[in-house]
Coordinates of N, CA and C in Angstrom, one line a residue:
X6 N 0.8 -1.2 0.0 CA 0.0 0.0 0.0 C 0.9 1.3 0.0
X7 N 1.9 1.3 0.8 CA 2.8 2.4 0.8 C 3.5 2.7 -0.6
X8 N 3.8 1.6 -1.3 CA 4.4 1.8 -2.6 C 3.5 2.5 -3.5
X9 N 2.2 2.3 -3.4 CA 1.2 3.1 -4.2 C 1.3 4.6 -4.0
X10 N 1.6 5.0 -2.8 CA 1.7 6.4 -2.5 C 3.0 7.0 -3.0
X11 N 4.0 6.2 -3.1 CA 5.3 6.8 -3.5 C 5.7 6.7 -5.0
X12 N 5.0 5.8 -5.7 CA 5.2 5.6 -7.1 C 4.4 6.7 -7.9
X13 N 5.0 7.2 -9.0 CA 4.2 8.1 -9.8 C 3.0 7.5 -10.4
X14 N 1.9 8.2 -10.5 CA 0.7 7.7 -11.1 C 0.7 7.5 -12.6
X15 N 1.6 8.2 -13.3 CA 1.7 8.1 -14.7 C 3.1 8.5 -15.2
X16 N 3.2 8.6 -16.5 CA 4.4 9.0 -17.1 C 4.3 10.4 -17.7
X17 N 5.4 11.2 -17.6 CA 5.4 12.5 -18.3 C 6.6 12.4 -19.3
X18 N 6.2 12.6 -20.5 CA 7.2 12.4 -21.6 C 7.5 13.8 -22.3
X19 N 8.7 14.0 -22.5 CA 9.2 15.3 -23.0 C 9.5 15.3 -24.5
X20 N 8.9 16.2 -25.3 CA 9.3 16.4 -26.7 C 10.1 17.7 -26.7
X21 N 11.3 17.6 -27.2 CA 12.1 18.8 -27.2 C 13.0 18.8 -28.4
X22 N 13.7 19.9 -28.6 CA 14.7 20.1 -29.7 C 14.5 21.4 -30.3
X23 N 15.6 21.8 -31.0 CA 15.6 23.1 -31.6 C 15.7 23.0 -33.2
X24 N 16.0 21.8 -33.6 CA 16.1 21.5 -35.1 C 15.1 20.4 -35.5
X25 N 14.9 20.3 -36.8 CA 13.9 19.3 -37.3 C 14.4 17.9 -36.9
X26 N 15.7 17.6 -37.0 CA 16.2 16.3 -36.6 C 16.0 16.0 -35.1
X27 N 16.3 17.0 -34.3 CA 16.2 16.8 -32.8 C 14.7 16.5 -32.4
X28 N 13.8 17.3 -33.0 CA 12.4 17.2 -32.6 C 11.9 15.9 -33.2
X29 N 12.3 15.5 -34.4 CA 11.9 14.2 -35.0 C 12.3 13.0 -34.1
X30 N 13.6 13.0 -33.7 CA 14.1 11.9 -32.8 C 13.3 11.9 -31.5
X31 N 13.1 13.1 -30.9 CA 12.4 13.2 -29.7 C 11.0 12.7 -29.8
X32 N 10.3 13.1 -30.8 CA 8.9 12.7 -31.1 C 8.8 11.2 -31.3
X33 N 9.8 10.6 -32.1 CA 9.8 9.2 -32.3 C 10.0 8.4 -31.0
X34 N 10.9 8.9 -30.2 CA 11.2 8.3 -28.9 C 9.9 8.2 -28.0
X35 N 9.2 9.4 -28.0 CA 8.0 9.5 -27.2 C 6.9 8.6 -27.8
X36 N 6.8 8.6 -29.1 CA 5.8 7.7 -29.7 C 6.1 6.2 -29.4
X37 N 7.3 5.8 -29.5 CA 7.7 4.4 -29.2 C 7.4 4.1 -27.8
X38 N 7.7 5.0 -26.9 CA 7.3 4.7 -25.5 C 5.8 4.6 -25.3
X39 N 5.0 5.5 -26.0 CA 3.6 5.4 -25.9 C 3.0 4.1 -26.5
X40 N 3.6 3.6 -27.6 CA 3.1 2.4 -28.2 C 3.4 1.2 -27.4
X41 N 4.5 1.2 -26.6 CA 4.8 -0.1 -25.9 C 4.4 0.0 -24.4
X42 N 4.0 1.2 -23.9 CA 3.7 1.3 -22.5 C 2.5 0.5 -22.1
X43 N 2.5 0.0 -20.9 CA 1.3 -0.8 -20.5 C 0.3 0.1 -19.7
X44 N 0.7 1.4 -19.6 CA -0.2 2.3 -18.9 C -1.4 2.6 -19.7
X45 N -2.5 2.9 -19.1 CA -3.7 3.4 -19.8 C -3.4 4.8 -20.3
X46 N -4.0 5.2 -21.4 CA -3.8 6.5 -21.9 C -3.9 7.6 -20.9
X47 N -4.8 7.5 -20.0 CA -5.0 8.5 -19.0 C -3.8 8.7 -18.1
X48 N -2.9 7.7 -18.1 CA -1.7 7.8 -17.2 C -0.5 8.3 -17.9
X49 N -0.6 8.8 -19.1 CA 0.5 9.2 -19.9 C 0.2 10.6 -20.4
X50 N 1.2 11.5 -20.2 CA 1.1 12.9 -20.7 C 2.4 13.3 -21.4
X51 N 2.3 14.2 -22.3 CA 3.5 14.7 -22.9 C 3.6 16.2 -22.7
X52 N 4.8 16.7 -22.7 CA 5.1 18.1 -22.6 C 5.9 18.6 -23.8
X53 N 5.5 19.7 -24.3 CA 6.2 20.3 -25.5 C 6.2 21.8 -25.4
X54 N 7.3 22.4 -25.9 CA 7.3 23.9 -25.9 C 6.9 24.4 -27.3
X55 N 6.8 25.7 -27.4 CA 6.3 26.3 -28.6 C 7.3 26.0 -29.8
X56 N 8.6 26.1 -29.6 CA 9.5 25.9 -30.6 C 9.4 24.4 -31.2
X57 N 9.4 23.4 -30.3 CA 9.4 22.0 -30.7 C 8.0 21.8 -31.4
X58 N 7.0 22.4 -30.8 CA 5.6 22.2 -31.4 C 5.5 22.7 -32.8
X59 N 6.1 23.9 -33.1 CA 6.1 24.5 -34.4 C 6.8 23.5 -35.4
X60 N 7.9 22.9 -35.0 CA 8.6 22.0 -35.9 C 7.7 20.7 -36.1
X61 N 7.2 20.2 -35.0 CA 6.4 19.0 -35.1 C 5.1 19.2 -36.0
X62 N 4.5 20.3 -35.9 CA 3.3 20.6 -36.7 C 3.6 20.8 -38.1
X63 N 4.8 21.3 -38.4 CA 5.2 21.6 -39.8 C 5.7 20.3 -40.5
X64 N 6.6 19.5 -39.8 CA 7.3 18.4 -40.4 C 6.8 17.0 -40.0
X65 N 6.1 17.0 -38.9 CA 5.8 15.6 -38.3 C 4.3 15.6 -37.9
X66 N 3.4 16.2 -38.6 CA 2.0 16.4 -38.2 C 1.3 15.1 -38.0
X67 N 1.6 14.1 -38.8 CA 0.9 12.8 -38.7 C 1.4 12.1 -37.4
X68 N 2.7 12.1 -37.1 CA 3.2 11.5 -35.9 C 2.7 12.2 -34.7
X69 N 2.7 13.6 -34.8 CA 2.2 14.4 -33.6 C 0.7 14.1 -33.4
X70 N -0.1 13.9 -34.4 CA -1.5 13.6 -34.3 C -1.7 12.3 -33.6
X71 N -0.9 11.3 -34.0 CA -0.9 10.0 -33.3 C -0.6 10.1 -31.9
X72 N 0.4 10.9 -31.5 CA 0.7 11.1 -30.1 C -0.4 11.7 -29.4
X73 N -1.0 12.7 -30.0 CA -2.1 13.4 -29.3 C -3.3 12.5 -29.0
X74 N -3.5 11.5 -29.9 CA -4.6 10.5 -29.8 C -4.2 9.5 -28.7
X75 N -3.0 9.1 -28.6 CA -2.5 8.1 -27.7 C -2.4 8.6 -26.2
X76 N -2.2 9.9 -26.1 CA -2.1 10.4 -24.7 C -3.4 11.1 -24.3
X77 N -3.5 11.2 -23.0 CA -4.7 11.8 -22.4 C -4.5 13.3 -22.2
X78 N -3.2 13.6 -21.9 CA -2.9 15.0 -21.5 C -1.8 15.5 -22.3
X79 N -1.9 16.8 -22.7 CA -0.7 17.5 -23.4 C -0.5 18.7 -22.6
X80 N 0.8 18.9 -22.2 CA 1.1 20.2 -21.5 C 2.0 21.0 -22.6
X81 N 1.4 22.1 -23.0 CA 2.1 22.9 -24.0 C 2.4 24.2 -23.4
X82 N 3.7 24.5 -23.4 CA 4.1 25.8 -22.8 C 4.8 26.7 -23.8
X83 N 4.6 28.0 -23.6 CA 5.1 29.0 -24.5 C 4.7 28.8 -25.9
X84 N 3.4 28.6 -26.1 CA 2.9 28.4 -27.5 C 2.2 29.6 -28.0
X85 N 2.1 29.8 -29.3 CA 1.4 31.0 -29.9 C -0.1 30.7 -29.9
X86 N -0.8 31.8 -30.1 CA -2.3 31.7 -30.3 C -2.6 30.7 -31.5
X87 N -1.9 30.8 -32.5 CA -2.1 30.0 -33.7 C -1.9 28.5 -33.4
X88 N -0.8 28.2 -32.6 CA -0.5 26.9 -32.2 C -1.6 26.3 -31.3
X89 N -2.1 27.1 -30.4 CA -3.3 26.7 -29.6 C -4.4 26.3 -30.4
X90 N -4.8 27.1 -31.4 CA -5.9 26.8 -32.3 C -5.6 25.5 -33.1
X91 N -4.4 25.3 -33.6 CA -4.0 24.2 -34.4 C -4.2 22.9 -33.6
X92 N -3.8 22.9 -32.3 CA -3.9 21.7 -31.5 C -5.4 21.3 -31.3
X93 N -6.3 22.3 -31.1 CA -7.7 22.0 -31.1 C -8.2 21.5 -32.4
X94 N -7.7 22.1 -33.5 CA -8.1 21.6 -34.8 C -7.7 20.2 -35.1
X95 N -6.5 19.8 -34.7 CA -6.0 18.4 -34.9 C -6.9 17.4 -34.2
X96 N -7.3 17.7 -33.0 CA -8.2 16.8 -32.2 C -9.6 16.7 -32.8
X97 N -10.1 17.9 -33.3 CA -11.4 17.9 -33.9 C -11.4 17.0 -35.2
X98 N -10.3 17.1 -35.9 CA -10.2 16.4 -37.2 C -10.2 14.8 -37.0
X99 N -9.9 14.4 -35.7 CA -9.9 13.0 -35.4 C -11.2 12.6 -34.7
X100 N -12.2 13.4 -34.8 CA -13.5 13.2 -34.3 C -13.6 13.3 -32.7
X101 N -12.7 14.0 -32.1 CA -12.8 14.2 -30.7 C -13.5 15.5 -30.4
X102 N -14.3 15.5 -29.4 CA -14.9 16.8 -28.9 C -13.9 17.5 -28.1
X103 N -13.9 18.8 -28.3 CA -12.8 19.6 -27.7 C -13.4 20.7 -26.8
X104 N -12.7 20.9 -25.7 CA -13.0 22.0 -24.8 C -11.8 22.8 -24.6
X105 N -11.9 24.1 -24.8 CA -10.8 25.0 -24.7 C -11.1 26.1 -23.6
X106 N -10.2 26.3 -22.7 CA -10.4 27.3 -21.7 C -9.3 28.3 -21.7
X107 N -9.7 29.6 -21.8 CA -8.6 30.6 -21.9 C -8.9 31.8 -21.0
X108 N -7.9 32.5 -20.7 CA -8.1 33.6 -19.7 C -7.5 34.9 -20.3
X109 N -7.3 35.0 -21.6 CA -6.8 36.2 -22.2 C -7.1 36.4 -23.7
X110 N -6.9 37.5 -24.2 CA -7.1 37.8 -25.6 C -6.4 36.9 -26.6
X111 N -5.3 36.4 -26.2 CA -4.5 35.5 -27.1 C -5.1 34.1 -27.1
X112 N -6.2 33.8 -26.3 CA -6.8 32.5 -26.3 C -8.1 32.5 -27.2
X113 N -8.5 33.6 -27.7 CA -9.7 33.8 -28.5 C -9.8 32.8 -29.6
X114 N -8.8 32.7 -30.4 CA -8.8 31.8 -31.6 C -9.0 30.3 -31.2
X115 N -8.3 29.9 -30.1 CA -8.4 28.6 -29.6 C -9.8 28.3 -29.1
X116 N -10.4 29.3 -28.4 CA -11.7 29.1 -27.8 C -12.8 29.0 -28.9
X117 N -12.6 29.8 -30.0 CA -13.5 29.8 -31.1 C -13.4 28.5 -31.9
X118 N -12.3 27.9 -32.0 CA -12.0 26.7 -32.7 C -12.7 25.5 -32.0
X119 N -12.7 25.5 -30.7 CA -13.2 24.3 -29.9 C -14.7 24.1 -30.1
X120 N -15.2 22.9 -29.8 CA -16.6 22.6 -29.7 C -17.2 23.4 -28.6
X121 N -16.5 23.4 -27.5 CA -17.0 24.2 -26.3 C -15.8 25.1 -25.9
X122 N -16.1 26.4 -26.0 CA -15.1 27.4 -25.6 C -15.5 28.1 -24.4
X123 N -14.6 28.3 -23.5 CA -14.8 29.0 -22.2 C -13.8 30.1 -22.0
X124 N -14.3 31.3 -21.9 CA -13.4 32.4 -21.6 C -13.6 32.8 -20.2
X125 N -12.5 32.9 -19.5 CA -12.6 33.3 -18.1 C -12.2 34.7 -18.0
X126 N -13.1 35.5 -17.3 CA -12.8 36.9 -17.2 C -12.0 37.1 -15.9
X127 N -11.3 38.2 -16.0 CA -10.4 38.5 -14.8 C -9.1 38.9 -15.3
X128 N -8.1 38.8 -14.4 CA -6.8 39.2 -14.7 C -6.1 38.0 -15.5
X129 N -5.6 38.3 -16.7 CA -4.9 37.3 -17.5 C -3.8 36.6 -16.7
X130 N -3.8 35.3 -16.8 CA -2.7 34.5 -16.2 C -3.0 34.1 -14.8
X131 N -4.1 34.5 -14.3 CA -4.5 34.2 -12.9 C -5.6 33.2 -12.8

């Protein structure tokens, strides 16, 4: 019982790189891990920054879409408003219903692209 409390509940996989080759290798490594993992999709998440996401969407869109379908959670940091909307669009193209929640003007495109869009009023970033 104690081991259940100390072991992580899932995996967090990082997609990174500054070049097309680096991002491609990183994406392939994460996809391989996702394909062979015994965890349920809800137990696996990936994290990607805006630079790596830009390269993935431009050069590895099919692989990135597969990754998005295989994982339950994506953590995207330092992404542009356009990238936010593209992520929602990718999931909608795979027949997923999407919910986008934003707290600032830069989230409007993402919110509009989603099946359900929620804008939170208040101080942006809070």
